Coordinates of C-alpha atoms in Angstrom, one line a residue:
Chain A
X1 CA 3.9 -6.0 -18.6
X2 CA 1.4 -7.0 -15.9
X3 CA 0.6 -4.3 -13.4
X4 CA 0.9 -4.3 -9.7
X5 CA -1.4 -6.9 -8.2
X6 CA -2.8 -6.9 -4.6
X7 CA -4.7 -9.6 -2.8
X8 CA -7.2 -9.8 -1.4
X9 CA -9.2 -6.9 -2.9
X10 CA -11.7 -6.8 0.0
X11 CA -11.4 -8.0 3.6
X12 CA -13.6 -7.7 6.6
X13 CA -12.0 -8.4 10.0
X14 CA -13.0 -8.0 13.7
X15 CA -11.3 -5.7 16.2
X16 CA -8.3 -7.5 17.8
X17 CA -7.6 -9.8 14.9
X18 CA -4.6 -9.6 12.6
X19 CA -4.4 -9.4 8.8
X20 CA -1.9 -10.0 6.1
X21 CA -2.0 -8.2 2.7
X22 CA 0.0 -9.2 -0.3
X23 CA 1.5 -7.3 -3.2
X24 CA 3.2 -8.4 -6.4
X25 CA 5.1 -5.6 -8.0
X26 CA 5.7 -5.0 -11.7
X27 CA 8.2 -7.4 -13.1
X28 CA 11.7 -6.0 -12.7
X29 CA 10.7 -3.4 -10.1
X30 CA 12.7 -3.9 -6.9
X31 CA 11.1 -1.3 -4.6
X32 CA 7.7 -1.7 -3.0
X33 CA 5.9 1.0 -0.9
X34 CA 2.8 0.7 1.1
X35 CA 0.3 3.4 1.8
X36 CA -2.9 3.8 3.8
X37 CA -5.7 5.9 2.3
X38 CA -8.6 7.2 4.3
X39 CA -11.1 10.0 3.4
X40 CA -9.9 12.1 6.4
X41 CA -6.1 11.7 6.1
X42 CA -5.6 11.0 2.5
X43 CA -2.7 8.9 1.3
X44 CA -0.2 8.2 4.1
X45 CA 3.1 6.5 3.7
X46 CA 3.6 3.3 5.7
X47 CA 6.9 1.9 4.6
X48 CA 9.2 1.1 1.7
X49 CA 11.1 -2.1 1.0
X50 CA 14.0 -2.5 -1.4
X51 CA 16.0 -5.6 -1.9
X52 CA 14.3 -7.3 1.1
X53 CA 15.2 -4.4 3.5
X54 CA 13.0 -1.7 4.9
X55 CA 14.4 1.5 3.6
X56 CA 11.9 4.0 4.8
X57 CA 9.2 4.1 7.4
X58 CA 6.3 6.4 8.0
X59 CA 4.7 7.4 11.3
X60 CA 2.6 4.4 12.1
X61 CA 2.6 2.3 15.3
X62 CA 4.5 -1.0 15.5
X63 CA 1.3 -2.9 14.9
X64 CA 2.0 -2.2 11.2
X65 CA 4.8 -4.3 9.8
X66 CA 5.9 -5.6 6.4
X67 CA 8.5 -7.6 4.6
X68 CA 9.8 -8.2 1.1
X69 CA 10.8 -11.5 -0.4
X70 CA 13.7 -12.3 -2.7
X71 CA 11.3 -12.1 -5.8
X72 CA 10.3 -8.6 -4.7
X73 CA 6.9 -9.6 -3.6
X74 CA 5.8 -7.9 -0.4
X75 CA 3.4 -8.5 2.4
X76 CA 2.2 -6.1 5.1
X77 CA 0.7 -7.2 8.4
X78 CA -1.5 -5.4 10.9
X79 CA -1.9 -6.9 14.3
X80 CA -4.5 -6.2 16.9
X81 CA -6.8 -4.4 14.5
X82 CA -8.6 -1.3 15.5
X83 CA -11.7 0.3 14.0
X84 CA -9.5 3.2 12.8
X85 CA -7.5 0.8 10.6
X86 CA -10.4 0.6 8.2
X87 CA -8.9 2.0 5.0
X88 CA -7.8 1.3 1.5
X89 CA -4.3 -0.1 1.6
X90 CA -2.3 0.6 -1.5
X91 CA 0.9 -1.0 -2.7
X92 CA 3.1 0.7 -5.2
X93 CA 6.3 -0.4 -7.0
X94 CA 9.1 1.6 -8.5
X95 CA 12.1 0.5 -10.6
X96 CA 14.7 1.5 -8.1
X97 CA 17.6 2.0 -7.3
X98 CA 17.7 5.7 -7.9
X99 CA 18.8 6.3 -11.4
X100 CA 17.1 9.6 -11.9
X101 CA 14.0 11.3 -10.6
X102 CA 11.7 8.9 -12.5
X103 CA 12.9 6.1 -10.4
X104 CA 10.5 7.1 -7.7
X105 CA 7.4 7.3 -9.9
X106 CA 4.9 5.1 -8.2
X107 CA 3.0 2.4 -10.0
X108 CA 0.0 1.6 -7.8
X109 CA -2.0 -1.6 -7.5
X110 CA -5.8 -1.4 -7.1
X111 CA -5.6 -1.7 -3.3
X112 CA -7.1 -3.8 -0.6
X113 CA -10.2 -2.4 1.1
X114 CA -10.0 -3.4 4.7
X115 CA -13.0 -3.0 6.9
X116 CA -12.7 -3.6 10.7
X117 CA -15.9 -4.1 12.6
Chain B
X1 CA 7.5 16.8 8.5
X2 CA 6.7 18.0 4.9
X3 CA 3.2 18.9 4.1
X4 CA 1.5 19.4 0.8
X5 CA -1.8 21.3 0.8
X6 CA -4.1 21.0 -2.2
X7 CA -6.9 23.3 -3.1
X8 CA -9.7 23.2 -3.7
X9 CA -10.7 20.0 -1.9
X10 CA -13.8 19.6 -4.1
X11 CA -14.6 21.0 -7.5
X12 CA -17.8 20.5 -9.5
X13 CA -17.9 22.1 -12.9
X14 CA -19.8 21.9 -16.2
X15 CA -18.3 20.2 -19.3
X16 CA -16.3 22.6 -21.3
X17 CA -15.2 24.8 -18.4
X18 CA -11.6 25.4 -17.4
X19 CA -10.2 24.8 -13.9
X20 CA -7.0 25.0 -11.9
X21 CA -5.9 22.9 -9.0
X22 CA -3.2 24.0 -6.6
X23 CA -0.6 22.2 -4.6
X24 CA 1.4 24.2 -2.0
X25 CA 4.1 23.5 0.5
X26 CA 6.7 25.4 2.6
X27 CA 9.2 22.7 1.7
X28 CA 11.4 22.3 -1.3
X29 CA 11.0 19.1 -3.3
X30 CA 13.3 17.4 -5.7
X31 CA 10.4 16.7 -8.0
X32 CA 6.6 16.8 -7.9
X33 CA 4.3 14.2 -9.4
X34 CA 0.6 14.4 -10.2
X35 CA -1.7 11.4 -10.1
X36 CA -5.3 10.7 -10.9
X37 CA -7.3 8.1 -9.0
X38 CA -10.7 6.8 -10.0
X39 CA -13.1 5.0 -7.7
X40 CA -12.0 1.4 -6.9
X41 CA -8.6 1.9 -8.4
X42 CA -5.1 2.9 -7.4
X43 CA -3.7 6.3 -8.4
X44 CA -2.2 6.5 -11.9
X45 CA 0.8 8.8 -12.6
X46 CA 0.1 11.7 -15.0
X47 CA 3.3 13.6 -15.0
X48 CA 6.5 14.4 -13.1
X49 CA 8.0 17.9 -13.0
X50 CA 11.6 18.3 -11.9
X51 CA 12.9 21.8 -12.7
X52 CA 11.7 25.0 -11.1
X53 CA 9.5 26.9 -13.5
X54 CA 9.0 23.8 -15.7
X55 CA 5.7 23.5 -17.6
X56 CA 4.5 20.2 -19.1
X57 CA 1.5 19.6 -21.2
X58 CA -0.5 16.4 -21.5
X59 CA -3.3 17.0 -24.1
X60 CA -5.7 19.4 -22.3
X61 CA -3.8 19.2 -19.0
X62 CA -1.0 21.7 -18.2
X63 CA 1.3 21.2 -15.2
X64 CA 3.6 23.8 -13.7
X65 CA 6.3 23.5 -11.1
X66 CA 6.9 26.7 -9.1
X67 CA 10.2 28.5 -9.5
X68 CA 11.2 27.7 -5.9
X69 CA 10.1 24.0 -6.3
X70 CA 7.6 24.4 -3.4
X71 CA 4.4 24.5 -5.3
X72 CA 2.7 23.3 -8.4
X73 CA -0.5 23.7 -10.4
X74 CA -2.6 21.6 -12.7
X75 CA -4.8 23.4 -15.3
X76 CA -7.4 21.6 -17.3
X77 CA -8.8 23.2 -20.4
X78 CA -12.3 22.4 -21.6
X79 CA -13.0 19.8 -19.0
X80 CA -14.7 16.6 -20.0
X81 CA -16.7 14.0 -18.0
X82 CA -13.7 11.6 -18.4
X83 CA -11.6 14.0 -16.4
X84 CA -13.7 13.2 -13.3
X85 CA -11.6 11.7 -10.5
X86 CA -9.4 12.5 -7.5
X87 CA -6.2 14.4 -8.4
X88 CA -3.3 14.0 -6.1
X89 CA 0.0 15.8 -6.0
X90 CA 3.1 14.2 -4.4
X91 CA 6.4 15.8 -3.5
X92 CA 9.6 13.8 -3.7
X93 CA 12.3 14.6 -1.2
X94 CA 15.5 13.0 -0.1
X95 CA 15.1 10.9 3.1
X96 CA 18.6 9.8 3.6
X97 CA 20.6 6.6 2.9
X98 CA 20.3 7.0 -0.8
X99 CA 16.5 7.0 -0.6
X100 CA 13.6 9.3 -1.4
X101 CA 10.2 9.5 0.0
X102 CA 6.9 10.8 -1.5
X103 CA 4.5 13.0 0.5
X104 CA 1.0 13.2 -0.9
X105 CA -1.5 16.0 -0.7
X106 CA -5.0 15.0 0.3
X107 CA -6.3 15.5 -3.2
X108 CA -8.9 17.4 -5.2
X109 CA -12.0 15.6 -6.0
X110 CA -13.2 16.8 -9.5
X111 CA -16.6 16.2 -10.9
X112 CA -17.3 17.2 -14.5
X113 CA -21.0 17.3 -15.2
X114 CA -22.1 16.6 -18.8

């Protein structure tokens, strides 16, 4: 099975711009989660989508949004970029729905490195 | 808000030494997962522990879940340079509406020197 893919891998944007990141989960996985990883804060949960619906949301401002398509592919969008948004954005897929504890084992993509200047 | 604290933050050891990484919380978790992340890549799942007191072994790595399901440890025997990486623990807890959420620790950055 192909793993989780994320595009683009690297991105440089200017303050005030917006950005869209894409994630294709492992085939058959229906849940997609997004995380922000920075050296200071570590891995922080952004949101989770399951069957095109946002099921969970972390403590991030409304500038961060996402969506999931019928084929389980997901996108996240960040509007009005700030310097502090520079981070590695990771997407992870899980089999879902909960059929046991292993249903929430995350399979991560390689991430998108976003630099805001 | 559930927090997971990992210690130590950084660890640099010689090849062949043993080490233990700790993951502690005041919250109870349904399960706890350990991941390893290498530079330029996403985290890769190593193990999931579910039952209080559970011990799992993966070659030279031994994982233990605390009796109260609030803490966990990772012990590596005879570390090798290939063990170098960022080790992350993640606690799984019910977040309502039939869904669970993972909370990650900030990680332990391990360097094994040949």
